[in-house]
Coordinates of C-alpha atoms and ligand atoms in Angstrom, one line a residue:
X404 CA 0.0 0.0 0.0
X405 CA 1.3 3.5 -0.9
X406 CA 0.8 6.1 1.8
X407 CA 0.6 9.7 0.6
X408 CA 0.4 12.9 2.5
X409 CA -1.7 15.6 0.8
X410 CA -1.4 19.1 2.1
X411 CA -1.5 22.8 1.1
X412 CA 1.1 24.8 3.0
X413 CA 2.4 28.3 2.9
X414 CA 6.0 29.3 2.5
X415 CA 6.4 29.5 6.3
X416 CA 4.8 26.0 6.6
X417 CA 1.6 27.3 8.1
X418 CA -1.4 25.1 7.2
X419 CA -4.2 26.5 9.3
X420 CA -5.5 28.8 11.9
X421 CA -8.3 28.4 14.6
X422 CA -9.0 24.9 13.2
X423 CA -9.7 26.3 9.7
X424 CA -8.0 26.7 6.3
X425 CA -6.7 30.2 5.7
X426 CA -7.0 30.7 1.9
X427 CA -9.5 30.5 -0.8
X428 CA -8.0 28.2 -3.5
X429 CA -10.7 26.6 -5.6
X430 CA -8.2 24.8 -7.8
X431 CA -6.6 23.2 -4.7
X432 CA -10.0 21.9 -3.4
X433 CA -10.6 20.4 -6.8
X434 CA -7.2 18.8 -6.8
X435 CA -7.7 17.4 -3.3
X436 CA -11.1 16.0 -4.4
X437 CA -9.7 14.4 -7.6
X438 CA -6.8 12.8 -5.8
X439 CA -8.7 11.5 -2.7
X440 CA -12.0 10.4 -4.2
X441 CA -12.6 6.7 -3.9
X442 CA -9.9 6.3 -1.3
X443 CA -9.5 6.1 2.5
X444 CA -8.5 9.4 4.1
X445 CA -6.8 9.4 7.4
X446 CA -7.1 12.5 9.6
X447 CA -7.0 13.8 13.2
X448 CA -10.1 14.4 15.1
X449 CA -9.7 18.2 14.9
X450 CA -9.5 18.2 11.1
X451 CA -12.5 15.9 11.0
X452 CA -14.5 18.3 13.1
X453 CA -13.4 21.3 11.0
X454 CA -15.2 19.5 8.1
X455 CA -18.2 18.6 10.2
X456 CA -19.0 15.3 8.5
X457 CA -17.3 12.6 6.3
X458 CA -16.4 13.9 2.8
X459 CA -18.5 12.2 0.1
X460 CA -17.1 9.3 -1.9
X461 CA -14.3 8.7 0.6
X462 CA -13.9 6.6 3.7
X463 CA -12.8 8.6 6.7
X464 CA -10.5 7.1 9.3
X465 CA -10.4 9.5 12.3
X466 CA -7.6 9.4 14.9
X467 CA -8.5 10.3 18.5
X468 CA -7.6 9.3 22.0
X469 CA -11.3 9.3 22.9
X470 CA -12.5 5.7 23.2
X471 CA -16.1 6.8 22.9
X472 CA -15.8 8.9 19.8
X473 CA -18.6 8.1 17.2
X474 CA -18.7 8.9 13.5
X475 CA -21.3 7.8 10.9
X476 CA -21.4 4.1 9.8
X477 CA -19.0 3.1 7.1
X478 CA -16.3 5.3 8.6
X479 CA -13.8 4.4 11.3
X480 CA -12.4 5.7 14.6
X481 CA -8.9 4.6 15.5
X482 CA -6.5 5.5 18.3
X483 CA -3.1 5.8 16.6
X484 CA -1.5 6.2 13.1
X485 CA -0.4 2.6 13.0
X486 CA -3.9 1.4 13.6
X487 CA -5.2 3.7 10.8
X488 CA -2.7 2.3 8.3
X489 CA -3.3 -1.3 9.4
X490 CA -7.1 -0.9 9.0
X491 CA -6.7 0.7 5.6
X492 CA -4.4 -2.0 4.4
X493 CA -6.6 -4.8 5.8
X494 CA -9.5 -3.3 3.7
X495 CA -7.3 -4.1 0.6
X496 CA -6.6 -0.5 -0.3
X497 CA -3.7 0.1 -2.6
X498 CA -3.5 3.8 -1.5
X499 CA -4.0 5.7 1.7
X500 CA -4.2 9.5 2.0
X501 CA -3.2 11.2 5.2
X502 CA -5.1 14.6 5.0
X503 CA -3.9 16.2 8.3
X504 CA -3.8 18.2 10.4
X505 CA -0.5 19.2 11.9
X506 CA -0.4 16.5 14.6
X507 CA -1.3 13.7 12.3
X508 CA 1.1 14.7 9.5
X509 CA 3.9 14.6 12.1
X510 CA 2.8 11.1 13.3
X511 CA 2.4 9.8 9.7
X512 CA 5.6 11.1 8.2
X513 CA 7.8 8.1 9.0
X514 CA 5.3 5.8 7.1
X515 CA 4.8 8.0 4.1
X516 CA 6.0 7.2 0.5
X517 CA 4.8 10.3 -1.3
X518 CA 4.1 13.9 -0.5
X519 CA 1.5 15.9 -2.5
X520 CA 2.3 19.4 -1.4
X521 CA 0.5 22.4 -2.8
X522 CA 3.0 25.2 -2.1
X523 CA 1.0 28.4 -1.5
X524 CA 2.8 31.7 -2.2
X525 CA 2.0 33.5 1.0
X526 CA 3.3 33.8 4.6
X527 CA 0.2 34.1 6.8
X528 CA -0.3 34.0 10.5
X529 CA -1.5 30.7 11.8
X530 CA -1.3 28.1 14.6
X531 CA -0.9 24.8 12.7
X532 CA 2.4 23.9 10.9
X533 CA 3.4 21.2 8.4
X534 CA 6.5 19.4 9.9
X535 CA 10.0 20.1 8.7
X536 CA 10.9 17.7 5.9
X537 CA 14.5 16.5 5.5
X538 CA 15.4 17.4 1.9
X539 CA 17.9 14.5 1.7
X540 CA 15.0 12.0 2.1
X541 CA 12.8 13.3 -0.7
X542 CA 13.1 13.9 -4.5
X543 CA 10.7 16.3 -6.2
X544 CA 9.2 14.4 -9.1
X545 CA 6.7 16.9 -10.4
X546 CA 5.9 20.6 -10.2
X547 CA 3.0 22.5 -11.7
X548 CA 2.8 26.2 -11.1
X549 CA -0.4 28.3 -11.2
X550 CA -1.0 32.0 -11.2
X551 CA -3.6 33.5 -8.9
X552 CA -7.0 34.5 -10.4
X553 CA -10.5 35.3 -9.2
X554 CA -11.0 31.8 -7.7
X555 CA -7.5 31.4 -6.3
X556 CA -6.2 34.2 -4.1
X557 CA -2.5 33.3 -4.2
X558 CA -0.1 31.9 -6.7
X559 CA 0.4 28.2 -5.9
X560 CA 2.3 25.1 -7.2
X561 CA 1.3 21.5 -7.1
X562 CA 4.4 19.5 -6.2
X563 CA 5.0 15.8 -5.7
X564 CA 7.9 14.4 -3.7
X565 CA 8.9 10.7 -3.5
X566 CA 10.8 9.2 -0.7
X567 CA 14.4 8.3 -1.6
X568 CA 15.5 7.1 1.8
Ligands
NAP339 N1 -3.7 23.1 4.7 C1 -4.0 21.8 4.7 O1 -3.8 21.1 3.8 C2 -4.6 21.3 6.0 C3 -5.1 19.9 6.0 C4 -5.7 19.5 7.2 C5 -5.8 20.3 8.3 N2 -5.4 21.6 8.2 C6 -5.5 22.5 9.3 O2 -4.8 21.9 10.4 C7 -5.4 22.3 11.7 C8 -5.7 21.1 12.5 O3 -4.5 20.4 12.9 P1 -4.2 20.0 14.4 O4 -2.8 19.5 14.4 O5 -4.6 21.1 15.3 O6 -5.2 18.8 14.6 P2 -5.4 17.3 13.9 O7 -4.0 16.8 13.6 O8 -6.4 17.4 12.8 O9 -6.1 16.5 15.1 C9 -5.5 16.5 16.4 C10 -6.2 15.4 17.2 O10 -5.8 14.1 16.7 C11 -5.8 13.2 17.8 N3 -4.4 12.8 18.1 C12 -3.2 13.4 17.9 N4 -2.2 12.7 18.2 C13 -2.7 11.5 18.7 C14 -2.1 10.3 19.1 N5 -0.8 10.1 19.3 N6 -2.9 9.3 19.5 C15 -4.3 9.4 19.4 N7 -4.9 10.5 18.9 C16 -4.1 11.5 18.6 C17 -6.2 14.0 19.1 O11 -7.6 13.9 19.1 P3 -8.4 14.0 20.5 O12 -8.2 15.3 21.0 O13 -9.9 13.7 20.1 O14 -7.9 12.9 21.4 C18 -5.8 15.4 18.7 O15 -6.5 16.4 19.3 C19 -6.6 23.1 11.2 O16 -6.3 24.5 11.2 C20 -6.9 22.6 9.9 O17 -7.6 23.6 9.1 C21 -4.8 22.1 7.1

């Protein structure tokens, strides 16, 4: 099973503030939907609650320490990243997407094969950070820049990194 992180991050590694996203990037939402549809998406409880309900056409796997946490049928609550990956693999998935937030990206990083990073050309204030990536561990395999427009408030670049060690 290939494990991918998918994230949109600013130049200063900020990914969110007050449990919300901080930019309006329609193209990135479409990219996220296209990549993750049909797959299992692994997330922290705070990210799950920021969305309010499971995203359509995807199976949510929510990580929490709360043993009584409930989510709609057909989706799963687990209590650590290893359990999330084990469950996804045992459901015969060839891919798993880790969709955040900051705490879960950090926990998942050692298990991840691929990073899908939307690099957003801004340096906002925020309280959730993407973890530092060791450049020697990753090779950029694709890069697709876009200019801001009426639906995308900053320039941004879709990048893909593969683990090399
Ligand atoms: N830009 C992006 O691409 C992107 C993507 C996703 C999220 N975000 C942003 O990221 C922010 C949320 O990130 P966050 O770091 O605050 O929260 P998070 O990673 O979504 O969720 C944190 C929660 O996960 C659970 N958890 C964490 N470590 C655990 C462990 N070792 N074992 C069991 N459960 C564990 C805990 O849930 P309990 O407290 O229930 O135990 C914890 O409160 C928001 O601002 C959101 O908008 C941005």
